[in-house]
């Protein structure tokens, strides 16, 4: 199926304001957002595709869903409603830990606001799922309305499904959307490109389609006698931006701000412009950078976010293709091809314009990691385990699967150092819920094979062996990735040292966790086939 590139206009997703304005001042707001089955046109020449879409109503539901715009300090309440039919549109695999309703009817869903810092009951625990009309609910389901405090620093979040075992197929079906948290007092003076025309989220993901338009997903597992359907990673050949395959966008010779979210299940993107235009990074997935950083390419793992300004007045050509050259799986898989190596096209108007937007030399500076406040140092080894019966690889942490009891019990308000040791062949994007982290450094392991012998051990045992192995070359963290983040790429064969601040909140806002929160938060690899499927690990914030 060969679709012509750059024929559809880049859409803007509908915006939903997460606050009210009463007598000129913002007030908290309650929203109702549903999940609907409908058909979505991904391309001019592709028949409409059955999808699951978020929206205020079935009619207005889109893929990706509406962009929620929230204000710092103003609460947003959302009742997420499931209006999905009794059967899924994609094949799913009951042999992996999965939310299965007792009646076997209905599609379990639960929404996670990725990057949000809020109360436990609103975090979208994978076992807090519910089916249409809340008919059936998972074991940790607590309330229908989620409360987002919006007390954190301004930045880019996104919401997506998080149901146990179904995250991978629910995201593929379309359950994703952007959430922008603004803080006008702090951001306004920066004069960055602003407003609907110049400030745009770009949700980028890969899908494959059948000629009838439906989403193609290999429905035979790579080890069908054990997992009839499950595959460790999904890769599609068509690149979608804001719900259109390889769209085009007309731009003026001015600066634009793009909040680029990699919403793929497993594909990394290494973006670059074919005409040499640059990315001016102003923020990453959790916070602004202290100062802008200019790069020619941008590597995003699944769920990472690059918030960049692109200055089209610098373009020497009248069009520019946003392209991708990240092998898949990253870094040792296949090279990109004609299809998945292209993302979208910008068509640049000829005449120069006066630009009122700027990129100041100083952005927003947050406190640097304070190593003296570290309460605990942990060693976390990621290892892909293949059983004697050749069961497909499952990602383990310190030899423990997802179902094992929590081994990490950080205290809210404290910092910890985590040394994440990636003994697998792939780069794994580590995501931590309800904590922000900064990446300190990455050190290559020597004799990785020998070191694997101690990876089934507990924290302390790993600790006493690690110095013998973690003494290879050190890799600098790129400047645009040095801020506070919530996902980062764990390079294979390396120890990545991060400083995690649990419930990090900027300046004078206060927040306290419910210490009895059950069953705690997860940190996981954001390959959606892996985390909420067989592998992800509960940590309890105490
Ligand atoms: Cu973006 Cu636990 O997820």
Short mmCIF file of C-alpha atoms and ligand atoms in Angstrom, two decimals:
data_model
loop_
_atom_site.label_atom_id
_atom_site.label_comp_id
_atom_site.label_asym_id
_atom_site.label_seq_id
_atom_site.Cartn_x
_atom_site.Cartn_y
_atom_site.Cartn_z
CA UNK A 1 0.00 0.00 0.00
CA UNK A 2 1.79 3.11 -1.22
CA UNK A 3 0.25 6.42 -0.17
CA UNK A 4 1.32 9.68 -1.72
CA UNK A 5 3.21 11.87 0.74
CA UNK A 6 2.46 15.48 1.69
CA UNK A 7 -1.09 15.68 0.34
CA UNK A 8 -3.10 16.32 3.53
CA UNK A 9 -2.84 19.54 5.54
CA UNK A 10 -1.45 19.20 9.04
CA UNK A 11 -4.50 19.35 11.31
CA UNK A 12 -4.67 21.14 14.61
CA UNK A 13 -6.45 19.12 17.21
CA UNK A 14 -9.45 20.80 18.87
CA UNK A 15 -8.55 22.67 22.06
CA UNK A 16 -10.31 22.20 25.36
CA UNK A 17 -9.69 24.77 28.05
CA UNK A 18 -9.08 23.22 31.49
CA UNK A 19 -10.20 26.39 33.30
CA UNK A 20 -13.03 28.92 33.28
CA UNK A 21 -12.69 32.66 33.32
CA UNK A 22 -15.13 34.37 35.69
CA UNK A 23 -15.04 38.18 35.96
CA UNK A 24 -11.62 38.20 34.39
CA UNK A 25 -10.03 35.68 36.70
CA UNK A 26 -9.42 32.00 36.01
CA UNK A 27 -11.39 29.41 37.95
CA UNK A 28 -11.19 25.64 38.12
CA UNK A 29 -13.18 23.64 35.62
CA UNK A 30 -14.76 20.21 35.32
CA UNK A 31 -14.56 18.53 31.93
CA UNK A 32 -16.14 15.43 30.52
CA UNK A 33 -14.09 13.67 27.89
CA UNK A 34 -15.24 10.47 26.30
CA UNK A 35 -13.64 7.62 24.37
CA UNK A 36 -15.56 6.70 21.25
CA UNK A 37 -15.30 4.25 18.45
CA UNK A 38 -15.48 6.06 15.16
CA UNK A 39 -13.79 6.28 11.79
CA UNK A 40 -10.87 8.55 11.09
CA UNK A 41 -9.33 9.61 7.77
CA UNK A 42 -5.57 9.22 8.08
CA UNK A 43 -4.94 10.04 4.42
CA UNK A 44 -6.80 11.37 1.37
CA UNK A 45 -6.50 8.04 -0.46
CA UNK A 46 -7.02 5.70 2.48
CA UNK A 47 -10.54 4.52 3.34
CA UNK A 48 -11.64 5.68 6.82
CA UNK A 49 -10.00 3.73 9.63
CA UNK A 50 -11.88 2.37 12.65
CA UNK A 51 -10.27 4.01 15.69
CA UNK A 52 -10.83 4.73 19.36
CA UNK A 53 -10.82 8.49 19.83
CA UNK A 54 -11.00 10.93 22.75
CA UNK A 55 -13.36 13.88 22.50
CA UNK A 56 -16.06 15.94 24.16
CA UNK A 57 -18.54 14.02 21.97
CA UNK A 58 -18.42 11.30 19.35
CA UNK A 59 -18.79 13.90 16.64
CA UNK A 60 -15.86 16.01 17.81
CA UNK A 61 -13.60 13.11 18.85
CA UNK A 62 -10.26 13.07 17.05
CA UNK A 63 -7.03 11.10 16.73
CA UNK A 64 -5.03 12.35 18.58
CA UNK A 65 -7.61 13.63 21.02
CA UNK A 66 -8.23 17.29 21.86
CA UNK A 67 -5.35 19.31 23.29
CA UNK A 68 -6.16 20.20 26.88
CA UNK A 69 -4.87 23.62 27.85
CA UNK A 70 -4.47 24.00 31.60
CA UNK A 71 -3.32 26.93 33.71
CA UNK A 72 -0.73 26.75 36.45
CA UNK A 73 -2.39 26.78 39.88
CA UNK A 74 -5.92 26.22 38.56
CA UNK A 75 -7.42 22.77 39.10
CA UNK A 76 -8.76 20.82 36.17
CA UNK A 77 -11.19 17.98 36.83
CA UNK A 78 -11.89 15.42 34.15
CA UNK A 79 -14.46 12.69 34.15
CA UNK A 80 -13.10 10.29 31.58
CA UNK A 81 -15.95 8.28 30.11
CA UNK A 82 -15.68 5.06 28.23
CA UNK A 83 -18.21 4.76 25.39
CA UNK A 84 -16.37 1.97 23.61
CA UNK A 85 -18.11 -1.12 22.22
CA UNK A 86 -17.86 -4.56 23.74
CA UNK A 87 -15.13 -5.73 21.35
CA UNK A 88 -11.71 -4.27 20.66
CA UNK A 89 -10.83 -3.21 17.12
CA UNK A 90 -7.36 -4.75 17.43
CA UNK A 91 -6.20 -8.20 18.46
CA UNK A 92 -5.02 -8.45 22.05
CA UNK A 93 -3.39 -11.22 23.95
CA UNK A 94 -4.88 -12.63 27.17
CA UNK A 95 -1.73 -14.63 27.93
CA UNK A 96 0.10 -11.57 29.16
CA UNK A 97 -1.10 -9.89 32.39
CA UNK A 98 -4.12 -8.02 31.07
CA UNK A 99 -7.22 -6.29 32.34
CA UNK A 100 -10.03 -8.68 31.50
CA UNK A 101 -13.60 -7.84 32.54
CA UNK A 102 -15.43 -10.72 34.24
CA UNK A 103 -18.14 -10.72 31.59
CA UNK A 104 -15.44 -10.65 28.87
CA UNK A 105 -17.36 -7.70 27.41
CA UNK A 106 -16.10 -4.18 27.01
CA UNK A 107 -12.74 -2.55 26.44
CA UNK A 108 -10.92 -1.73 29.70
CA UNK A 109 -9.42 1.77 29.68
CA UNK A 110 -7.88 4.16 32.18
CA UNK A 111 -6.26 7.52 31.48
CA UNK A 112 -2.78 8.52 32.63
CA UNK A 113 -1.69 12.13 32.42
CA UNK A 114 1.94 11.51 31.54
CA UNK A 115 4.30 13.88 33.33
CA UNK A 116 1.64 15.06 35.75
CA UNK A 117 2.20 15.36 39.47
CA UNK A 118 -1.06 14.87 41.29
CA UNK A 119 -2.84 12.65 43.76
CA UNK A 120 -2.49 8.86 43.48
CA UNK A 121 -6.14 8.20 42.71
CA UNK A 122 -5.88 10.39 39.61
CA UNK A 123 -2.70 8.87 38.20
CA UNK A 124 -4.34 6.26 36.00
CA UNK A 125 -3.06 3.16 37.71
CA UNK A 126 -3.11 0.33 35.21
CA UNK A 127 -5.40 -1.68 37.50
CA UNK A 128 -7.88 1.18 37.91
CA UNK A 129 -9.43 0.45 34.53
CA UNK A 130 -13.12 0.64 33.69
CA UNK A 131 -15.36 -0.42 30.83
CA UNK A 132 -18.23 1.44 29.14
CA UNK A 133 -20.55 3.13 31.62
CA UNK A 134 -18.22 2.02 34.47
CA UNK A 135 -19.97 -1.34 34.23
CA UNK A 136 -16.84 -3.17 35.26
CA UNK A 137 -13.85 -1.83 37.11
CA UNK A 138 -10.35 -2.95 37.93
CA UNK A 139 -9.25 -3.83 41.48
CA UNK A 140 -7.77 -0.40 42.31
CA UNK A 141 -10.49 1.73 40.69
CA UNK A 142 -11.34 4.57 43.10
CA UNK A 143 -13.15 7.45 41.41
CA UNK A 144 -14.64 8.45 38.10
CA UNK A 145 -13.38 12.04 38.20
CA UNK A 146 -9.69 12.76 38.04
CA UNK A 147 -8.22 15.82 39.68
CA UNK A 148 -5.21 17.50 38.12
CA UNK A 149 -3.74 20.11 40.45
CA UNK A 150 -1.66 21.81 37.76
CA UNK A 151 0.62 22.98 40.54
CA UNK A 152 3.76 22.00 38.73
CA UNK A 153 6.03 23.99 36.45
CA UNK A 154 4.65 24.95 33.02
CA UNK A 155 5.38 22.48 30.26
CA UNK A 156 4.30 19.69 28.00
CA UNK A 157 2.38 16.67 29.16
CA UNK A 158 0.30 14.20 27.29
CA UNK A 159 -2.50 11.87 28.21
CA UNK A 160 -2.81 8.30 27.05
CA UNK A 161 -4.41 5.04 27.95
CA UNK A 162 -2.69 3.04 30.68
CA UNK A 163 -4.82 -0.11 31.15
CA UNK A 164 -3.02 -3.27 32.18
CA UNK A 165 -1.88 -5.22 29.13
CA UNK A 166 -4.02 -3.14 26.78
CA UNK A 167 -1.99 0.07 26.77
CA UNK A 168 -0.22 -1.06 23.63
CA UNK A 169 -3.40 -1.73 21.64
CA UNK A 170 -5.41 1.13 23.13
CA UNK A 171 -2.70 3.60 22.06
CA UNK A 172 -2.45 2.03 18.62
CA UNK A 173 -6.23 2.42 18.35
CA UNK A 174 -5.88 6.17 18.95
CA UNK A 175 -6.18 6.90 22.69
CA UNK A 176 -3.58 9.67 22.99
CA UNK A 177 -3.65 13.46 23.31
CA UNK A 178 -1.61 16.52 24.27
CA UNK A 179 -1.93 18.50 27.50
CA UNK A 180 -0.22 21.86 27.70
CA UNK A 181 0.25 23.46 31.10
CA UNK A 182 0.76 27.22 30.85
CA UNK A 183 1.98 29.76 33.36
CA UNK A 184 1.48 33.13 31.62
CA UNK A 185 3.23 35.22 34.32
CA UNK A 186 6.40 33.23 33.84
CA UNK A 187 6.17 32.37 30.15
CA UNK A 188 4.65 35.56 28.76
CA UNK A 189 7.76 37.74 29.17
CA UNK A 190 9.79 35.24 27.15
CA UNK A 191 7.91 36.28 23.97
CA UNK A 192 8.30 32.84 22.44
CA UNK A 193 6.03 32.10 19.44
CA UNK A 194 2.54 32.03 20.88
CA UNK A 195 -1.11 31.57 19.88
CA UNK A 196 -2.88 29.01 17.70
CA UNK A 197 -0.95 29.84 14.56
CA UNK A 198 2.59 29.82 15.89
CA UNK A 199 2.56 27.40 18.85
CA UNK A 200 1.62 23.86 17.89
CA UNK A 201 1.79 20.41 19.43
CA UNK A 202 2.92 17.74 16.94
CA UNK A 203 2.04 14.21 17.98
CA UNK A 204 4.10 11.86 15.85
CA UNK A 205 3.58 8.12 15.62
CA UNK A 206 3.87 5.18 13.24
CA UNK A 207 1.10 2.87 12.04
CA UNK A 208 0.54 0.32 9.31
CA UNK A 209 -2.71 0.02 7.42
CA UNK A 210 -4.54 -2.55 5.34
CA UNK A 211 -5.93 -1.48 1.96
CA UNK A 212 -9.41 -1.29 3.53
CA UNK A 213 -8.06 1.39 5.86
CA UNK A 214 -7.97 -0.64 9.06
CA UNK A 215 -4.91 -0.57 11.29
CA UNK A 216 -2.66 -3.50 10.57
CA UNK A 217 -1.15 -5.25 13.53
CA UNK A 218 0.61 -8.56 13.16
CA UNK A 219 -1.79 -10.89 14.92
CA UNK A 220 0.59 -13.80 15.30
CA UNK A 221 2.93 -13.60 18.24
CA UNK A 222 6.64 -14.19 17.76
CA UNK A 223 6.25 -17.27 19.93
CA UNK A 224 2.65 -18.26 19.27
CA UNK A 225 2.58 -21.39 21.41
CA UNK A 226 3.07 -19.21 24.49
CA UNK A 227 1.73 -15.79 23.50
CA UNK A 228 -0.56 -16.28 20.49
CA UNK A 229 -0.58 -12.61 19.57
CA UNK A 230 1.92 -10.62 21.59
CA UNK A 231 4.92 -9.10 19.83
CA UNK A 232 7.67 -7.37 21.77
CA UNK A 233 7.66 -4.17 19.67
CA UNK A 234 5.26 -2.56 17.20
CA UNK A 235 6.61 -0.73 14.16
CA UNK A 236 4.44 0.79 11.45
CA UNK A 237 5.53 1.99 8.04
CA UNK A 238 3.36 5.08 7.80
CA UNK A 239 4.35 8.15 9.78
CA UNK A 240 1.42 10.10 11.19
CA UNK A 241 1.50 13.66 12.52
CA UNK A 242 -1.61 14.99 14.31
CA UNK A 243 -3.70 12.26 12.73
CA UNK A 244 -2.57 12.58 9.09
CA UNK A 245 -0.05 10.47 7.21
CA UNK A 246 2.98 12.57 6.10
CA UNK A 247 1.08 15.86 6.19
CA UNK A 248 2.17 19.22 4.83
CA UNK A 249 2.00 22.60 6.49
CA UNK A 250 2.21 26.06 4.95
CA UNK A 251 4.34 28.34 7.06
CA UNK A 252 5.37 31.99 6.97
CA UNK A 253 8.99 33.11 7.07
CA UNK A 254 8.86 33.45 10.85
CA UNK A 255 9.49 31.56 14.04
CA UNK A 256 7.18 28.75 15.08
CA UNK A 257 7.13 26.72 18.26
CA UNK A 258 6.54 22.97 17.95
CA UNK A 259 5.93 20.73 20.94
CA UNK A 260 6.96 17.42 19.38
CA UNK A 261 5.69 14.34 21.21
CA UNK A 262 6.84 10.89 20.13
CA UNK A 263 3.62 8.95 20.67
CA UNK A 264 4.84 5.73 19.04
CA UNK A 265 4.80 2.42 20.86
CA UNK A 266 8.42 1.53 20.12
CA UNK A 267 9.84 3.69 17.32
CA UNK A 268 12.60 6.20 18.06
CA UNK A 269 12.73 9.26 15.83
CA UNK A 270 15.92 11.13 15.00
CA UNK A 271 14.46 14.21 13.38
CA UNK A 272 16.31 16.53 11.03
CA UNK A 273 15.40 18.99 8.30
CA UNK A 274 16.45 18.11 4.77
CA UNK A 275 17.41 21.74 4.10
CA UNK A 276 19.53 22.15 7.22
CA UNK A 277 17.08 24.20 9.33
CA UNK A 278 17.87 23.99 13.03
CA UNK A 279 15.97 23.09 16.17
CA UNK A 280 16.18 25.69 18.91
CA UNK A 281 15.29 23.70 22.02
CA UNK A 282 13.47 25.68 24.68
CA UNK A 283 12.09 22.86 26.84
CA UNK A 284 11.99 19.07 27.09
CA UNK A 285 9.42 16.68 28.48
CA UNK A 286 9.03 18.24 31.90
CA UNK A 287 10.51 21.70 32.15
CA UNK A 288 11.95 24.65 30.31
CA UNK A 289 15.68 24.77 29.76
CA UNK A 290 17.73 27.47 31.46
CA UNK A 291 18.82 28.69 28.04
CA UNK A 292 18.05 27.73 24.45
CA UNK A 293 20.13 24.99 22.81
CA UNK A 294 20.53 24.75 19.02
CA UNK A 295 20.87 21.34 17.33
CA UNK A 296 20.68 19.92 13.82
CA UNK A 297 18.98 16.73 14.91
CA UNK A 298 16.77 15.59 17.73
CA UNK A 299 16.53 12.02 18.99
CA UNK A 300 13.26 11.19 20.69
CA UNK A 301 12.47 7.87 22.33
CA UNK A 302 8.81 6.86 22.68
CA UNK A 303 7.12 9.37 24.97
CA UNK A 304 9.95 11.90 24.99
CA UNK A 305 9.07 15.48 24.08
CA UNK A 306 11.13 18.11 22.32
CA UNK A 307 9.83 21.66 22.60
CA UNK A 308 11.56 23.59 19.86
CA UNK A 309 11.44 26.83 17.93
CA UNK A 310 12.08 26.62 14.19
CA UNK A 311 12.92 29.86 12.39
CA UNK A 312 11.71 29.53 8.82
CA UNK A 313 13.13 32.95 7.92
CA UNK A 314 16.51 31.20 7.89
CA UNK A 315 15.44 28.76 5.20
CA UNK A 316 17.31 28.98 1.90
CA UNK A 317 14.68 26.88 0.17
CA UNK A 318 10.91 27.14 -0.20
CA UNK A 319 10.22 23.83 1.35
CA UNK A 320 11.71 21.65 4.03
CA UNK A 321 11.03 18.05 4.84
CA UNK A 322 11.13 16.96 8.43
CA UNK A 323 12.84 13.58 8.13
CA UNK A 324 13.89 10.73 10.43
CA UNK A 325 16.94 8.48 10.33
CA UNK A 326 16.65 6.45 13.55
CA UNK A 327 17.10 2.70 13.00
CA UNK A 328 14.35 0.51 14.43
CA UNK A 329 14.62 -1.02 16.97
CA UNK A 330 17.02 1.65 18.14
CA UNK A 331 20.00 1.60 17.90
CA UNK A 332 20.82 -1.74 16.29
CA UNK A 333 17.79 -2.46 14.09
CA UNK A 334 16.94 -1.83 10.44
CA UNK A 335 17.78 1.48 8.80
CA UNK A 336 14.84 3.68 7.83
CA UNK A 337 13.37 3.37 4.36
CA UNK A 338 11.61 5.74 1.93
CA UNK A 339 8.41 5.63 4.02
CA UNK A 340 9.39 5.77 7.65
CA UNK A 341 12.33 8.07 6.93
CA UNK A 342 9.95 10.96 6.11
CA UNK A 343 7.70 12.74 8.58
CA UNK A 344 6.10 15.87 7.10
CA UNK A 345 6.74 18.76 4.74
CA UNK A 346 6.80 22.48 5.42
CA UNK A 347 6.02 24.74 2.49
CA UNK A 348 7.57 28.11 3.20
CA UNK A 349 6.03 31.32 1.84
CA UNK A 350 8.38 33.44 -0.23
CA UNK A 351 8.21 36.87 1.32
CA UNK A 352 10.11 37.76 4.48
CA UNK A 353 8.05 39.10 7.37
CA UNK A 354 8.57 41.12 10.50
CA UNK A 355 8.74 38.67 13.37
CA UNK A 356 7.47 39.74 16.76
CA UNK A 357 8.43 36.51 18.46
CA UNK A 358 11.88 35.91 19.81
CA UNK A 359 14.02 33.36 21.56
CA UNK A 360 15.60 35.08 24.58
CA UNK A 361 19.07 34.11 25.79
CA UNK A 362 17.69 33.11 29.16
CA UNK A 363 14.61 30.95 29.54
CA UNK A 364 13.50 29.52 32.91
CA UNK A 365 16.15 28.27 35.26
CA UNK A 366 15.20 25.59 37.77
CA UNK A 367 17.34 24.51 40.70
CA UNK A 368 20.15 22.19 39.63
CA UNK A 369 20.22 18.76 41.19
CA UNK A 370 21.38 18.95 44.77
CA UNK A 371 23.58 15.95 45.38
CA UNK A 372 23.79 16.67 49.10
CA UNK A 373 20.06 16.02 49.48
CA UNK A 374 20.29 12.46 48.19
CA UNK A 375 18.76 10.00 50.65
CA UNK A 376 19.34 6.76 48.84
CA UNK A 377 21.42 5.33 46.01
CA UNK A 378 19.92 2.45 44.06
CA UNK A 379 21.19 0.08 41.39
CA UNK A 380 18.62 -0.98 38.89
CA UNK A 381 19.56 -3.60 36.32
CA UNK A 382 17.39 -4.08 33.22
CA UNK A 383 17.73 -7.50 31.76
CA UNK A 384 15.83 -9.29 29.03
CA UNK A 385 15.06 -12.78 30.08
CA UNK A 386 14.40 -15.62 27.69
CA UNK A 387 13.31 -18.86 29.36
CA UNK A 388 14.61 -22.37 28.51
CA UNK A 389 11.39 -23.02 26.62
CA UNK A 390 12.33 -20.03 24.51
CA UNK A 391 9.55 -17.89 25.82
CA UNK A 392 9.83 -14.40 24.30
CA UNK A 393 12.02 -11.99 26.11
CA UNK A 394 10.55 -10.28 29.13
CA UNK A 395 12.17 -7.31 30.70
CA UNK A 396 13.15 -7.82 34.32
CA UNK A 397 14.44 -5.36 36.87
CA UNK A 398 16.96 -6.80 39.28
CA UNK A 399 15.65 -10.19 38.26
CA UNK A 400 12.07 -9.31 39.22
CA UNK A 401 8.99 -9.12 37.04
CA UNK A 402 6.22 -6.54 37.24
CA UNK A 403 4.11 -8.68 39.54
CA UNK A 404 6.79 -8.84 42.26
CA UNK A 405 6.27 -6.65 45.35
CA UNK A 406 7.73 -3.15 45.35
CA UNK A 407 11.43 -2.97 46.00
CA UNK A 408 11.87 0.78 45.61
CA UNK A 409 10.25 2.82 48.35
CA UNK A 410 11.29 6.45 47.98
CA UNK A 411 9.98 9.06 50.37
CA UNK A 412 7.97 11.93 48.91
CA UNK A 413 9.95 15.13 48.83
CA UNK A 414 13.34 13.42 48.77
CA UNK A 415 15.95 12.79 46.11
CA UNK A 416 17.62 9.57 45.14
CA UNK A 417 20.38 8.52 42.78
CA UNK A 418 19.45 5.66 40.49
CA UNK A 419 22.11 3.85 38.52
CA UNK A 420 20.17 2.20 35.74
CA UNK A 421 22.15 -0.61 34.16
CA UNK A 422 20.89 -1.60 30.73
CA UNK A 423 22.00 -5.18 29.98
CA UNK A 424 19.70 -5.53 26.97
CA UNK A 425 20.53 -4.89 23.32
CA UNK A 426 18.00 -2.07 22.90
CA UNK A 427 17.80 1.45 24.13
CA UNK A 428 14.94 1.56 26.66
CA UNK A 429 13.12 4.78 27.48
CA UNK A 430 12.75 4.81 31.26
CA UNK A 431 9.73 6.70 32.54
CA UNK A 432 9.14 7.49 36.18
CA UNK A 433 5.70 8.50 37.40
CA UNK A 434 5.37 11.43 39.78
CA UNK A 435 9.00 12.31 39.91
CA UNK A 436 11.28 14.44 37.80
CA UNK A 437 14.84 13.49 37.17
CA UNK A 438 18.01 14.85 35.67
CA UNK A 439 20.47 12.66 33.87
CA UNK A 440 23.93 13.01 35.40
CA UNK A 441 26.04 10.80 33.14
CA UNK A 442 26.28 7.57 31.20
CA UNK A 443 29.19 5.14 31.64
CA UNK A 444 29.87 2.12 29.47
CA UNK A 445 30.12 -1.29 31.12
CA UNK A 446 33.21 -3.38 30.49
CA UNK A 447 32.72 -7.16 30.42
CA UNK A 448 28.98 -6.78 30.24
CA UNK A 449 28.50 -10.54 29.76
CA UNK A 450 30.37 -11.35 32.95
CA UNK A 451 28.42 -8.73 34.84
CA UNK A 452 25.14 -10.35 33.83
CA UNK A 453 25.91 -13.05 36.37
CA UNK A 454 25.05 -10.73 39.21
CA UNK A 455 22.01 -9.09 37.73
CA UNK A 456 19.55 -11.37 39.51
CA UNK A 457 20.85 -10.00 42.78
CA UNK A 458 19.38 -7.37 45.03
CA UNK A 459 20.41 -3.77 45.12
CA UNK A 460 23.27 -4.25 47.60
CA UNK A 461 24.85 -7.13 45.76
CA UNK A 462 24.84 -5.20 42.50
CA UNK A 463 26.33 -2.25 44.30
CA UNK A 464 29.40 -4.18 45.40
CA UNK A 465 30.09 -5.52 41.93
CA UNK A 466 29.35 -2.53 39.81
CA UNK A 467 32.59 -0.61 40.27
CA UNK A 468 34.46 -3.49 38.64
CA UNK A 469 32.39 -3.12 35.48
CA UNK A 470 31.24 0.48 35.21
CA UNK A 471 34.55 1.89 34.08
CA UNK A 472 34.24 2.20 30.32
CA UNK A 473 33.89 5.42 28.37
CA UNK A 474 31.68 8.19 29.68
CA UNK A 475 29.12 9.86 27.47
CA UNK A 476 28.12 13.46 28.03
CA UNK A 477 24.43 14.19 28.30
CA UNK A 478 23.52 16.55 25.44
CA UNK A 479 22.85 20.11 26.64
CA UNK A 480 19.21 20.09 25.54
CA UNK A 481 18.58 16.98 27.64
CA UNK A 482 20.20 18.22 30.81
CA UNK A 483 17.07 19.70 32.39
CA UNK A 484 14.41 17.97 34.48
CA UNK A 485 12.75 15.16 32.56
CA UNK A 486 10.34 12.29 33.06
CA UNK A 487 11.59 9.91 30.34
CA UNK A 488 15.12 9.22 29.22
CA UNK A 489 16.96 6.87 26.91
CA UNK A 490 18.87 4.13 28.72
CA UNK A 491 21.74 3.33 26.35
CA UNK A 492 22.37 -0.42 26.01
CA UNK A 493 25.54 -1.60 27.72
CA UNK A 494 25.72 1.56 29.81
CA UNK A 495 24.97 2.62 33.36
CA UNK A 496 22.86 5.73 33.30
CA UNK A 497 23.04 7.73 36.48
CA UNK A 498 20.03 9.87 37.26
CA UNK A 499 19.00 12.02 40.18
CA UNK A 500 15.29 11.63 40.85
CA UNK A 501 13.35 14.11 42.85
CA UNK A 502 10.06 12.60 43.94
CA UNK A 503 7.19 15.07 43.67
CA UNK A 504 9.39 17.87 42.47
CA UNK A 505 7.35 21.04 42.29
CA UNK A 506 8.63 24.42 41.37
CA UNK A 507 8.94 27.20 43.94
CA UNK A 508 6.21 28.13 46.34
CA UNK A 509 3.52 25.64 45.43
CA UNK A 510 2.99 23.00 48.05
CA UNK A 511 1.97 19.43 47.58
CA UNK A 512 1.85 16.39 49.76
CA UNK A 513 1.36 12.78 48.85
CA UNK A 514 -0.96 10.40 50.55
CA UNK A 515 1.59 8.13 52.23
CA UNK A 516 -0.81 5.20 52.28
CA UNK A 517 -1.21 5.36 48.53
CA UNK A 518 -1.84 1.94 47.22
CA UNK A 519 -0.43 0.24 45.27
CA UNK A 520 2.12 2.88 44.53
CA UNK A 521 3.49 4.27 41.36
CA UNK A 522 5.21 2.68 38.52
CA UNK A 523 8.36 3.31 36.70
CA UNK A 524 8.64 1.48 33.46
CA UNK A 525 10.07 1.27 30.02
CA UNK A 526 7.86 3.30 27.67
CA UNK A 527 7.85 0.70 24.93
CA UNK A 528 4.15 0.14 25.18
CA UNK A 529 4.50 -3.52 24.39
CA UNK A 530 6.72 -3.94 27.39
CA UNK A 531 5.76 -1.84 30.32
CA UNK A 532 2.18 -2.38 31.11
CA UNK A 533 2.26 -5.76 29.58
CA UNK A 534 4.72 -8.01 31.24
CA UNK A 535 7.19 -5.66 32.63
CA UNK A 536 7.06 -2.62 34.71
CA UNK A 537 7.79 -2.31 38.30
CA UNK A 538 5.88 -0.95 41.13
CA UNK A 539 7.59 1.45 43.41
CA UNK A 540 5.86 2.73 46.48
CA UNK A 541 6.31 6.33 47.41
CA UNK A 542 6.34 6.28 51.22
CU1 LIG B 1 3.33 7.53 29.64
CU2 LIG B 1 3.16 4.99 32.83
O1 LIG B 1 3.17 6.22 31.19
#
